[in-house]
Tab-separated table of C-alpha atoms and ligand atoms in Angstrom:
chain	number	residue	atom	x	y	z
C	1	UNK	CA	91.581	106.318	127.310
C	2	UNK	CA	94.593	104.398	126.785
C	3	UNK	CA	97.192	105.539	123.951
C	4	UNK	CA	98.513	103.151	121.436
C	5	UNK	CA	101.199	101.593	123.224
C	6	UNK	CA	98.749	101.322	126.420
C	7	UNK	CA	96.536	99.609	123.960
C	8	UNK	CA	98.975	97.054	122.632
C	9	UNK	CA	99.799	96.188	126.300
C	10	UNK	CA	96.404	95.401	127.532
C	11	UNK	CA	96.140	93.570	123.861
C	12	UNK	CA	99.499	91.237	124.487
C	13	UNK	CA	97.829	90.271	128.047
C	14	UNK	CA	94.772	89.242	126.584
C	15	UNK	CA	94.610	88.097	123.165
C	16	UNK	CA	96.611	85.797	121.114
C	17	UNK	CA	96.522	86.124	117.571
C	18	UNK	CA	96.470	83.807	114.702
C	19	UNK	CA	99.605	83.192	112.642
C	20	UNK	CA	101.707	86.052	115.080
C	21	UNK	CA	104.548	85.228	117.508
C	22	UNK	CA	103.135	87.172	120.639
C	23	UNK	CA	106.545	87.334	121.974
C	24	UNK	CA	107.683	89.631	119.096
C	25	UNK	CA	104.013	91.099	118.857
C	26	UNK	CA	104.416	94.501	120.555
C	27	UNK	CA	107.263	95.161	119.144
C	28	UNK	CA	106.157	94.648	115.463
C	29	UNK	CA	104.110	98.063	115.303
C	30	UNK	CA	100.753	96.163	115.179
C	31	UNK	CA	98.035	98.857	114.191
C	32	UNK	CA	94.932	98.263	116.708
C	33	UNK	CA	91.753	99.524	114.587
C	34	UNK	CA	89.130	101.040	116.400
C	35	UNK	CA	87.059	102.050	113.699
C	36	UNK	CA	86.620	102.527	109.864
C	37	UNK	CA	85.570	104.652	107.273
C	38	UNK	CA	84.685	103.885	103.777
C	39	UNK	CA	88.466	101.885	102.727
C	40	UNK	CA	90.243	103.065	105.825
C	41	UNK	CA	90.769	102.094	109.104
C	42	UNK	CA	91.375	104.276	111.901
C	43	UNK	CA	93.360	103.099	115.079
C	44	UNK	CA	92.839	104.235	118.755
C	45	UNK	CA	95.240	107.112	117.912
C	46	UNK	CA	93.078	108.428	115.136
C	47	UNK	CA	95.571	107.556	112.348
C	48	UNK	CA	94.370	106.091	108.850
C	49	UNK	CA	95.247	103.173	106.890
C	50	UNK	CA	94.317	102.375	103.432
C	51	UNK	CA	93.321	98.887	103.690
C	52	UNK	CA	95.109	97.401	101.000
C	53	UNK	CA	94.716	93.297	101.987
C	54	UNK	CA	90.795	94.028	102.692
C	55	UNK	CA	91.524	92.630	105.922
C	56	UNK	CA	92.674	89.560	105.210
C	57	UNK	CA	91.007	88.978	101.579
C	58	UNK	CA	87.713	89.568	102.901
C	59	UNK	CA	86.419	93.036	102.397
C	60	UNK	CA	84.700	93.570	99.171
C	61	UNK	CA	83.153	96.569	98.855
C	62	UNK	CA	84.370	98.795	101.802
C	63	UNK	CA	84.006	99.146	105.777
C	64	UNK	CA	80.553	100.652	107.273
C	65	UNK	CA	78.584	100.153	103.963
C	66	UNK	CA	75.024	101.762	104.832
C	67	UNK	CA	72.882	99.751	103.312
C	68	UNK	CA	75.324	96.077	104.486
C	69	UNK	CA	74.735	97.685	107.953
C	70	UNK	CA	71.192	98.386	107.384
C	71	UNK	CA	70.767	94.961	106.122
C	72	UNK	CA	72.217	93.663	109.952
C	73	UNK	CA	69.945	95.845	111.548
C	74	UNK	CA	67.102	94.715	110.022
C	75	UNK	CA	67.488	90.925	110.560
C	76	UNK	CA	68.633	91.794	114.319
C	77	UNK	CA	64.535	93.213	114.558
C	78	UNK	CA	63.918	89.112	113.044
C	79	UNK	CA	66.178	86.968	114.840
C	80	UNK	CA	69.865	87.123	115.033
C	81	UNK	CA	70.648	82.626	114.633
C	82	UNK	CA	68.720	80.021	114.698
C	83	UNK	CA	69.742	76.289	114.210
C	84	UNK	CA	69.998	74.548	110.915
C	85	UNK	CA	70.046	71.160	112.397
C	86	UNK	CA	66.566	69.600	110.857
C	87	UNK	CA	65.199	73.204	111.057
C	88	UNK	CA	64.994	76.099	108.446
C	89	UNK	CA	65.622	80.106	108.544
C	90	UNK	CA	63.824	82.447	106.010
C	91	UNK	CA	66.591	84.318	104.961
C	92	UNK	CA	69.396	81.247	104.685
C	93	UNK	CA	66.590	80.109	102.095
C	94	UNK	CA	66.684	83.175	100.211
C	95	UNK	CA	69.983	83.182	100.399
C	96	UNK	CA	70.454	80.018	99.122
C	97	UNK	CA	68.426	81.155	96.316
C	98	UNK	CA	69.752	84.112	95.623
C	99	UNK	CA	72.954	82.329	95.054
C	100	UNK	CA	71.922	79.160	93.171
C	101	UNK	CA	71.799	80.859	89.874
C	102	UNK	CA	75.252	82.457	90.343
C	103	UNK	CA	77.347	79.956	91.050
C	104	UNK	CA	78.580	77.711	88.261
C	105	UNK	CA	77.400	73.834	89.739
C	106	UNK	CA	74.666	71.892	88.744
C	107	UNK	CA	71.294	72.732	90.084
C	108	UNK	CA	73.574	73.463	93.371
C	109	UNK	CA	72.805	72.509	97.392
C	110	UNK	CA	74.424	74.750	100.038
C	111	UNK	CA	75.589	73.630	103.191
C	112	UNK	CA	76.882	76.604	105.176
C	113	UNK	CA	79.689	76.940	107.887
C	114	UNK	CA	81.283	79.802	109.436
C	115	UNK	CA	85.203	79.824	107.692
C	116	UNK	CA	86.970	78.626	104.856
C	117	UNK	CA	88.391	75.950	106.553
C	118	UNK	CA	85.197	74.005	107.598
C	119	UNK	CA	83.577	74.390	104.311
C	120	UNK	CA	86.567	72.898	102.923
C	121	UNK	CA	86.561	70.153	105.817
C	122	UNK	CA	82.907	70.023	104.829
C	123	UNK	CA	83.661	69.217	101.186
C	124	UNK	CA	85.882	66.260	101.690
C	125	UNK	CA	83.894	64.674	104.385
C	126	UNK	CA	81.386	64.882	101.492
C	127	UNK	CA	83.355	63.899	98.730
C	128	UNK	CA	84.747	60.956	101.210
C	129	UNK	CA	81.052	59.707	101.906
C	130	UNK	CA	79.819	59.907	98.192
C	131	UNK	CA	81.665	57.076	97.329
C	132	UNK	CA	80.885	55.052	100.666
C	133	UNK	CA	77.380	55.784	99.872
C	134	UNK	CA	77.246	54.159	96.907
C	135	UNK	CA	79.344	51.184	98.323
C	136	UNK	CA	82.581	52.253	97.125
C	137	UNK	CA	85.017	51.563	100.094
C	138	UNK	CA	88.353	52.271	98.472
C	139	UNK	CA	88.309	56.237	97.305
C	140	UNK	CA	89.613	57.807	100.288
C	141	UNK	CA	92.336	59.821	99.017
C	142	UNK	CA	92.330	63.225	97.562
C	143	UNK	CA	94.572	64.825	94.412
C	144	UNK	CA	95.913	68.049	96.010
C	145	UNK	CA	98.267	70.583	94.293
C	146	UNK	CA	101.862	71.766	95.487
C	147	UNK	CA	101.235	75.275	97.044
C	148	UNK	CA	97.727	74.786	97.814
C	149	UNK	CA	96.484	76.079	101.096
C	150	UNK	CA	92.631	75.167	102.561
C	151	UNK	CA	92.722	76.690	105.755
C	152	UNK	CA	94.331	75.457	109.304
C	153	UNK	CA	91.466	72.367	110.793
C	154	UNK	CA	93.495	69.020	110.293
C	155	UNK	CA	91.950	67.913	106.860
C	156	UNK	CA	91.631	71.349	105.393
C	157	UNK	CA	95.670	71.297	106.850
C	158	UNK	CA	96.236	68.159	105.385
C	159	UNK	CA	94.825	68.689	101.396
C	160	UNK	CA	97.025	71.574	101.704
C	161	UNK	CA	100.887	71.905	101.458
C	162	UNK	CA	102.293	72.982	104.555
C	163	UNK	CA	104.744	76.147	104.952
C	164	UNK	CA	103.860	79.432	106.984
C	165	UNK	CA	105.674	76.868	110.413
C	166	UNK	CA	102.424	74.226	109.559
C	167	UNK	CA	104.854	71.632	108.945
C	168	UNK	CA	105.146	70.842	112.330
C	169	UNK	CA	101.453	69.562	112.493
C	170	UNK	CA	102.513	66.885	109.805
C	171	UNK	CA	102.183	64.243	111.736
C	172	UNK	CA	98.503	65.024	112.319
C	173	UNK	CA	97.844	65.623	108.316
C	174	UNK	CA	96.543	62.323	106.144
C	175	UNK	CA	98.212	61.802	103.398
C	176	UNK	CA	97.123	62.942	99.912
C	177	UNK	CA	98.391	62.378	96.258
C	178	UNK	CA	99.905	65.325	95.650
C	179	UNK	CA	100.958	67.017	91.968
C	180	UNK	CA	103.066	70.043	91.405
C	181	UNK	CA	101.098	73.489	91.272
C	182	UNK	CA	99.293	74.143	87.856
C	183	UNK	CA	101.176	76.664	86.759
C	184	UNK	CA	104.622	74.750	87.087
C	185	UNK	CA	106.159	73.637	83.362
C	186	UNK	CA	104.652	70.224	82.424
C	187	UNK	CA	102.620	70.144	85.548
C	188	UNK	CA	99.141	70.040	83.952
C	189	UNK	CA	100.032	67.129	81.996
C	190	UNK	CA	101.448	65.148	85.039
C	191	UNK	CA	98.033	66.088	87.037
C	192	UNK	CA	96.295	64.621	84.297
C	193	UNK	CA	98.321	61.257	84.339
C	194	UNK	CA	98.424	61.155	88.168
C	195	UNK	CA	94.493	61.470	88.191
C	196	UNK	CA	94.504	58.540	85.202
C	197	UNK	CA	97.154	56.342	87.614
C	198	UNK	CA	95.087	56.649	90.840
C	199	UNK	CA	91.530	56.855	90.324
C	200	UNK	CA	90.271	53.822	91.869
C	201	UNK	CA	91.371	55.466	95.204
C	202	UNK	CA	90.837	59.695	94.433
C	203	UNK	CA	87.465	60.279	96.064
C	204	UNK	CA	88.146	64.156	95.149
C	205	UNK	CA	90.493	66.742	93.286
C	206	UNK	CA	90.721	69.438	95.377
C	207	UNK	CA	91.865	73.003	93.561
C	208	UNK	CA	92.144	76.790	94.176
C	209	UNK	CA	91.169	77.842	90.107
C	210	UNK	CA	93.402	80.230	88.749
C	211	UNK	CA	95.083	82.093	91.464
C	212	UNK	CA	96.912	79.877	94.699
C	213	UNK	CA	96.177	82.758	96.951
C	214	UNK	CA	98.350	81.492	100.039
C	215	UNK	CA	100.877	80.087	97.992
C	216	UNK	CA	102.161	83.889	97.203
C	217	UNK	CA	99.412	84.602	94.176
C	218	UNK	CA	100.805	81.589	92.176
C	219	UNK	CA	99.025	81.360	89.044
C	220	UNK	CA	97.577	79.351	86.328
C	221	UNK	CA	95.198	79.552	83.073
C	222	UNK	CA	91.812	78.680	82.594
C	223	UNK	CA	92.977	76.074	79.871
C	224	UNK	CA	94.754	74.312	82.942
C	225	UNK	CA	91.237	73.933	84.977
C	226	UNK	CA	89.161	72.655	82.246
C	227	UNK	CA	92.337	70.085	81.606
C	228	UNK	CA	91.417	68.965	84.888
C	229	UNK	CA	88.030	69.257	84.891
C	230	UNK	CA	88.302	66.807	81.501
C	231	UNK	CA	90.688	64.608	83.511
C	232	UNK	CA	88.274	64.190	86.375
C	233	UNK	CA	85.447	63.074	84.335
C	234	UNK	CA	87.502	60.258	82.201
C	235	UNK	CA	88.059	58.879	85.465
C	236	UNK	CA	84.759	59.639	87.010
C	237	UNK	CA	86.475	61.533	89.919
C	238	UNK	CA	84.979	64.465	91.990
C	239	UNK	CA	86.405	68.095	91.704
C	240	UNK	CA	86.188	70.510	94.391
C	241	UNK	CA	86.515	73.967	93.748
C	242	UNK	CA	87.943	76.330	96.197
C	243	UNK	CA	86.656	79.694	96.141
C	244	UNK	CA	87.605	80.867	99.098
C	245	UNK	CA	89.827	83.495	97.990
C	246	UNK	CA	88.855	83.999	94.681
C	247	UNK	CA	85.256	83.896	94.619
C	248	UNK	CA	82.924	87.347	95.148
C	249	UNK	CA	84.714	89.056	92.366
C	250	UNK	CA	88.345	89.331	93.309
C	251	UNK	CA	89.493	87.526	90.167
C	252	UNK	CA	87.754	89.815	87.838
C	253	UNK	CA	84.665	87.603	87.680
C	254	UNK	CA	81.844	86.781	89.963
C	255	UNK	CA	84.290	83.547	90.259
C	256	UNK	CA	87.279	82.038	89.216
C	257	UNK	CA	85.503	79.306	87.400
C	258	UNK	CA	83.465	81.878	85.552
C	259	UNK	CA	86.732	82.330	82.752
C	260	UNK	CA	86.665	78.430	82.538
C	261	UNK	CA	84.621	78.203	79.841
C	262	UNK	CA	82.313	74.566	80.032
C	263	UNK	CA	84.182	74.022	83.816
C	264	UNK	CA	81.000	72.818	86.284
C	265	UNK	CA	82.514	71.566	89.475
C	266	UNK	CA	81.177	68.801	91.290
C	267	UNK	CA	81.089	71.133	94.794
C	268	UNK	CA	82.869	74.422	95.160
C	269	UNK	CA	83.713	76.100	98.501
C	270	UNK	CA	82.548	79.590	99.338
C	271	UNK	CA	83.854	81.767	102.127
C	272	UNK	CA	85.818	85.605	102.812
C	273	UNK	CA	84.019	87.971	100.539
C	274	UNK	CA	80.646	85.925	100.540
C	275	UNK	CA	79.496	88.492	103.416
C	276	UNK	CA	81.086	91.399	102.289
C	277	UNK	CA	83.332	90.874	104.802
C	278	UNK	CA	81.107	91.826	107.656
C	279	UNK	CA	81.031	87.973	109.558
C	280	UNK	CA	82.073	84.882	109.983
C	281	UNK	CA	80.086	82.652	106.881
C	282	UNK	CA	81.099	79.999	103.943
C	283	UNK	CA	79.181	77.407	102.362
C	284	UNK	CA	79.853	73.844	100.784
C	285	UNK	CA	78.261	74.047	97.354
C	286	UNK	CA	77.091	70.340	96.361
C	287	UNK	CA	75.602	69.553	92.495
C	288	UNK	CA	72.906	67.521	92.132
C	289	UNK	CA	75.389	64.256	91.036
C	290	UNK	CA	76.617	64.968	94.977
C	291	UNK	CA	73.312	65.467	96.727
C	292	UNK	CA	71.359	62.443	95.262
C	293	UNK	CA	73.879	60.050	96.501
C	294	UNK	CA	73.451	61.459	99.851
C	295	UNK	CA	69.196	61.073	99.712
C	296	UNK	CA	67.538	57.985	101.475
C	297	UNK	CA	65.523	56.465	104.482
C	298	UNK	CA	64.968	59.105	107.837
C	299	UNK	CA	67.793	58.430	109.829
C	300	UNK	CA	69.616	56.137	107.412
C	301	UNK	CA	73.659	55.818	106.803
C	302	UNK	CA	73.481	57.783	103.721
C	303	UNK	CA	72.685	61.071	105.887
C	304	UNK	CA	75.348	63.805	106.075
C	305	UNK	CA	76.033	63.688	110.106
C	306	UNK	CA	78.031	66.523	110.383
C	307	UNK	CA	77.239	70.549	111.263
C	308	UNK	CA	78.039	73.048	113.531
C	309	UNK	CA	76.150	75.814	115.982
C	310	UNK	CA	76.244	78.539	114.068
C	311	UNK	CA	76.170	77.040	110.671
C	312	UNK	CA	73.985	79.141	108.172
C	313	UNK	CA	74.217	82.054	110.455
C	314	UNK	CA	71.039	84.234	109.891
C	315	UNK	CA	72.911	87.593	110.447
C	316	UNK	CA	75.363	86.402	108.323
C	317	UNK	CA	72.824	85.435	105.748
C	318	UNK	CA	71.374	88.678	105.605
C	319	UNK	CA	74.323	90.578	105.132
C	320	UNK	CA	75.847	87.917	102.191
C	321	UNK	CA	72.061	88.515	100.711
C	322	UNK	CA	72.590	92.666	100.464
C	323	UNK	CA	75.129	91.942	99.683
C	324	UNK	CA	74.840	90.078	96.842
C	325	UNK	CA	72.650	92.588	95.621
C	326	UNK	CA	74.912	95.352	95.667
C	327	UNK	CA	77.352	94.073	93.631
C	328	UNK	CA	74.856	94.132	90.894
C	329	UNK	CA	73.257	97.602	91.552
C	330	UNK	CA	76.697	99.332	91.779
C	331	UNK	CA	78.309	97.450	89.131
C	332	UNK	CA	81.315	96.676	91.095
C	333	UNK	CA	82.689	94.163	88.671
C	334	UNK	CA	82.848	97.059	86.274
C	335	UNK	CA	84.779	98.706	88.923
C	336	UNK	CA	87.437	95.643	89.382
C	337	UNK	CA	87.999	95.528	85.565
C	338	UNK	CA	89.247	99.126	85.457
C	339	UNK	CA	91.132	99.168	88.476
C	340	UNK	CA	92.932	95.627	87.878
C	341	UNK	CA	94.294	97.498	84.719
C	342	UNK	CA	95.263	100.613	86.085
C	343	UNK	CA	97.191	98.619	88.820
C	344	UNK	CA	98.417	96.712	86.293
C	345	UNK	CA	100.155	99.647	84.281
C	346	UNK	CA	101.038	101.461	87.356
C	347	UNK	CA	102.862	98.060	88.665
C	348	UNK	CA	104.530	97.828	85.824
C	349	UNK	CA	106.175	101.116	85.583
C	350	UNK	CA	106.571	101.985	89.292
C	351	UNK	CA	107.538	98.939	90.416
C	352	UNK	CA	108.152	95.836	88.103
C	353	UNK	CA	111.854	97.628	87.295
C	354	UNK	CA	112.992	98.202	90.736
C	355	UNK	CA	115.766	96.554	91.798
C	356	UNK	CA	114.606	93.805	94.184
C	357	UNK	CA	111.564	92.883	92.192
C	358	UNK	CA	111.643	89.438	90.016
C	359	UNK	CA	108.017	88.896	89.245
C	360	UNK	CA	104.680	91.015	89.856
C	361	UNK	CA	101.651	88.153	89.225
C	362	UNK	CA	98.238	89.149	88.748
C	363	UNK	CA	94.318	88.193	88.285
C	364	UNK	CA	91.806	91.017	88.463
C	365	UNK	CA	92.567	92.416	92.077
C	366	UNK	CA	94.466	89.374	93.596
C	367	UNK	CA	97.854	90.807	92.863
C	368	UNK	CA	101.502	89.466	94.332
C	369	UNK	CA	104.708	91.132	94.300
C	370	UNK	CA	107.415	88.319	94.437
C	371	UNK	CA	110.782	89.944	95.843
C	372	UNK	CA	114.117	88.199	95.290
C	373	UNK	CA	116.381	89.065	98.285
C	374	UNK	CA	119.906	88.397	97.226
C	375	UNK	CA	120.503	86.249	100.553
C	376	UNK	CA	117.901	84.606	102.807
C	377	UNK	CA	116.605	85.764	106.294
C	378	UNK	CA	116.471	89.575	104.890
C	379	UNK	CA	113.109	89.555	105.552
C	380	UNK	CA	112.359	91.917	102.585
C	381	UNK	CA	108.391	91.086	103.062
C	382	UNK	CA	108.393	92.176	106.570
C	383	UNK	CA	110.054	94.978	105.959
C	384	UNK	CA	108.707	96.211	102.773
C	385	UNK	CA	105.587	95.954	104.486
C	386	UNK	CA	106.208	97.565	107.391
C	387	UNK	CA	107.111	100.756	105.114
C	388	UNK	CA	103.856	100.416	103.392
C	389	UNK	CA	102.227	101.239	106.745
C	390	UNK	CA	104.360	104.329	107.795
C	391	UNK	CA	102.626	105.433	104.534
C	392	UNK	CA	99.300	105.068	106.055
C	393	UNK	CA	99.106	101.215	103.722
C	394	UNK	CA	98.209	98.415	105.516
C	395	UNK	CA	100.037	95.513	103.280
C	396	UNK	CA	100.551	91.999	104.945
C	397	UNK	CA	103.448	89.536	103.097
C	398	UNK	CA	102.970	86.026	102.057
C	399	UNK	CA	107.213	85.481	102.891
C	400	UNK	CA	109.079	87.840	100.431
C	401	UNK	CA	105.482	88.403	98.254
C	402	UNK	CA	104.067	91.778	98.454
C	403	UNK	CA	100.338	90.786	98.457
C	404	UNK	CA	97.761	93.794	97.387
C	405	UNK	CA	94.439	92.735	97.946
C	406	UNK	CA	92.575	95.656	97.699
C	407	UNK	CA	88.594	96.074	98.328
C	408	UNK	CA	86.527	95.967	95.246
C	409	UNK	CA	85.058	99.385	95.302
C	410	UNK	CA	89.112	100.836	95.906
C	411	UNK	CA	89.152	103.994	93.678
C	412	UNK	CA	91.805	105.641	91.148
C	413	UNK	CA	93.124	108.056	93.849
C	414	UNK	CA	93.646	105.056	96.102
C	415	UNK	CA	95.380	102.351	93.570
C	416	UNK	CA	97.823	105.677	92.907
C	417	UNK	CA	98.475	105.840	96.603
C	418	UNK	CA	98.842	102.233	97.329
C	419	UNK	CA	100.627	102.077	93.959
C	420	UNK	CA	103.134	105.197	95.223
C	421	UNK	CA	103.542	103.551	98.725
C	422	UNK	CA	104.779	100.331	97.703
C	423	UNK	CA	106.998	101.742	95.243
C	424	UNK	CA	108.778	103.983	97.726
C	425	UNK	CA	109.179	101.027	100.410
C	426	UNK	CA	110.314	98.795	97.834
C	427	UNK	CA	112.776	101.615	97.263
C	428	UNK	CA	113.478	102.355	100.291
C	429	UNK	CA	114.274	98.062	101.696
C	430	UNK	CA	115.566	96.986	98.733
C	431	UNK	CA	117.815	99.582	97.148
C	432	UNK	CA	117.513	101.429	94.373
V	501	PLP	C1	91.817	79.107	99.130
V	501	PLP	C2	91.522	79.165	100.588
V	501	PLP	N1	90.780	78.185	101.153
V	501	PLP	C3	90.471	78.184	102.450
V	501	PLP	C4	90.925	79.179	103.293
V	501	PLP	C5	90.592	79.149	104.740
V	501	PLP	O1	89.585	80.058	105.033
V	501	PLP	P1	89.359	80.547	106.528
V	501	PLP	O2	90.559	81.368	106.893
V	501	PLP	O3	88.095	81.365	106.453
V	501	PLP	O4	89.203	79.335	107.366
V	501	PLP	C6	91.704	80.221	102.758
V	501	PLP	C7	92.213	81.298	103.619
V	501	PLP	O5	93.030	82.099	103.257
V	501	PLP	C8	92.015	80.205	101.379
V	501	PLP	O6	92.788	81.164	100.816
């Protein structure tokens, strides 16, 4: 068996990983996971690592959940895919319908995918051909937010804002109407006047609620997405939700546009958590108002031609639909509230008055730790994070934000260790 650094080698000649220069790869201390245990991971070496981004924003309530596994198992004895593509699956139905009375649209449709990114993709083609449907030829822009990120295919790429080296695809990217992030001074009202000024051409408003994940855990209030959501129906435009990061009970709430009291978005987009984090599935939520237009003659123009091999996953279904059950039976929302405001004490006296800390931002367990380096290319992120996983902490940075994501089920010990290991590395980069 090969040791760690035999492991990274046969790694670097193999794989290429997303969003990671491989030339600087092996030398970045990447951990290489072999297995995992409850909220740890355990590399080829045997050491542990709290996983405190649930890898990537996606694991909800833990690694190796029994009954999640179980739940795999058990379809695997059914059948493991089969297409949607004018055919059906049992368990994508119940799925579907397991979901439809959770999420917050109008007597909702789902059309699934197998990332974020598609479903977004997904949602605009929509949005685009709602309009053309009903013979309106000129909405074929979208409102999109400073800071907003929809994943990496070229329209996802393209309603979102560029940074993390994307900029260099924007060329490829259509252009948008874009307004400055909600929770900028005076930006809600200029959203609202930009929707007013170009609604003949907005075929969609496209918005992370509450919490810009990407954008370094930028945040707004509730008060800002039903301003929009007002906005967009004076001027009889779309609004697509993204969920992506927020939805599954990271913010606090099943979803983000549960603490927008009255807020019913035309579609929303569902991905990360919506399988527990076990595989690759998302959906494209559509309201009625959306589906209708899209209803007509057998193979007529007002069809939806679009969809992919593995879309609505049957595995994946399975797991989402335990899933989805388990955060009922074990309460886990209950869990999220009391942990959000322990981290949120604990942040605030551990770490908010350390020197090298402006801002610590913060919505249930979506939580970002803004740094202020006193000159640029210190890489405090990097580095700070780096510390976090000589601690046996697996952080990632968004740039000089400390981003703790942690799974929903974390417990008190844990937020005190990831708590205690940030604080020290913090410390420990960025003077005392
Ligand atoms: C708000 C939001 N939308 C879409 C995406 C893209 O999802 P995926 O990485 O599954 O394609 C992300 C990923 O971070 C996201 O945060």
């Amino acid at each position: 068996m090969a040791d760690l650094q035999g492991w990274i080698e046969r790694d670097v000649a193999s794989v290429w990983h997303g969003f990671t220069q491989m030339g600087a790869y092996a030398n970045n201390h990447p951990v290489i996971v072999e297995r995992a245990e409850g909220r740890e991971l355990i590399d080829v070496e045997g050491n542990r690592y709290l996983d405190a981004i649930s890898s990537l924003w996606v694991t909800t309530l833990g690694h190796r959940v029994e009954e999640l596994d179980q739940a795999i198992r058990d379809q695997l004895d059914r059948v493991a895919h089969t297409t949607m593509l004018g055919n059906g699956n049992r368990v994508v139905i119940e799925l579907a319908e397991a979901l439809a009375p959770l999420v917050p649209v109008d007597r909702p449709r789902f059309l699934f995918a197998s990332d974020g990114a598609a479903a977004v993709e997904q949602a605009i083609k929509i949005a685009f051909q709602y309009w053309t449907n009903q013979g309106v030829r000129s909405r074929t822009s979208y409102l999109a937010f400073s800071g907003a990120y929809h994943g990496d295919t070229i329209g996802s790429l393209a309603i979102g804002d560029g940074g993390f080296g994307t900029d260099i695809f924007d060329p490829l990217r259509f252009p948008v109407v874009r307004t400055p992030s909600l929770g900028e001074p005076g930006a809600v009202q200029a959203a609202i006047e930009t929707i007013a000024t170009n609604a003949s051409r907005l075929a969609a408003i496209v918005l992370e609620p509450l919490v810009q994940g990407a954008a370094g855990m930028a945040m707004h209030d509730p008060e800002a997405v039903q301003a929009i959501a007002k906005a967009a129906q004076d001027n009889d435009v779309l609004v697509i939700h993204d969920e992506v990061a927020t939805g599954f009970g990271r913010t606090g709430t099943l979803f983000a546009t549960d603490q927008c009291p009255g807020v019913q978005p035309d579609m929303m987009v569902l991905g990360k958590g919506i399988t527990g984090g076990y595989l690759p599935l998302a959906a494209t939520v559509a309201s009625q108002r959306v589906w209708e237009a899209f209803i007509g003659e057998d193979l007529s123009e007002r069809t939806f031609y679009h969809g992919h091999s593995y879309s609505g996953n049957a595995l994946g279904a399975a797991v989402a639909l335990r899933h989805l059950e388990l955060l009922e039976e074990w309460n886990v929302l209950a869990n999220v509230t009391e942990r959000a405001e322990q981290f949120r004490q604990l942040l605030s006296t551990q770490v908010g008055p350390l020197a090298g800390v402006a801002q610590i931002r913060q919505r249930g367990l979506m939580i970002g730790i803004e740094l202020s380096a006193p000159e640029d290319g210190l890489r405090w992120g990097r580095k700070v994070s780096a510390a976090c996983v000589d601690r046996g902490v697996l952080i990632r940075p968004l740039g000089d934000v400390i981003v703790i994501m942690a799974p929903l089920t974390t417990t008190s010990a844990e937020v005190e260790t990831i708590v205690g290991a940030v604080a020290e590395s913090v410390s420990e980069v960025c003077g005392q």
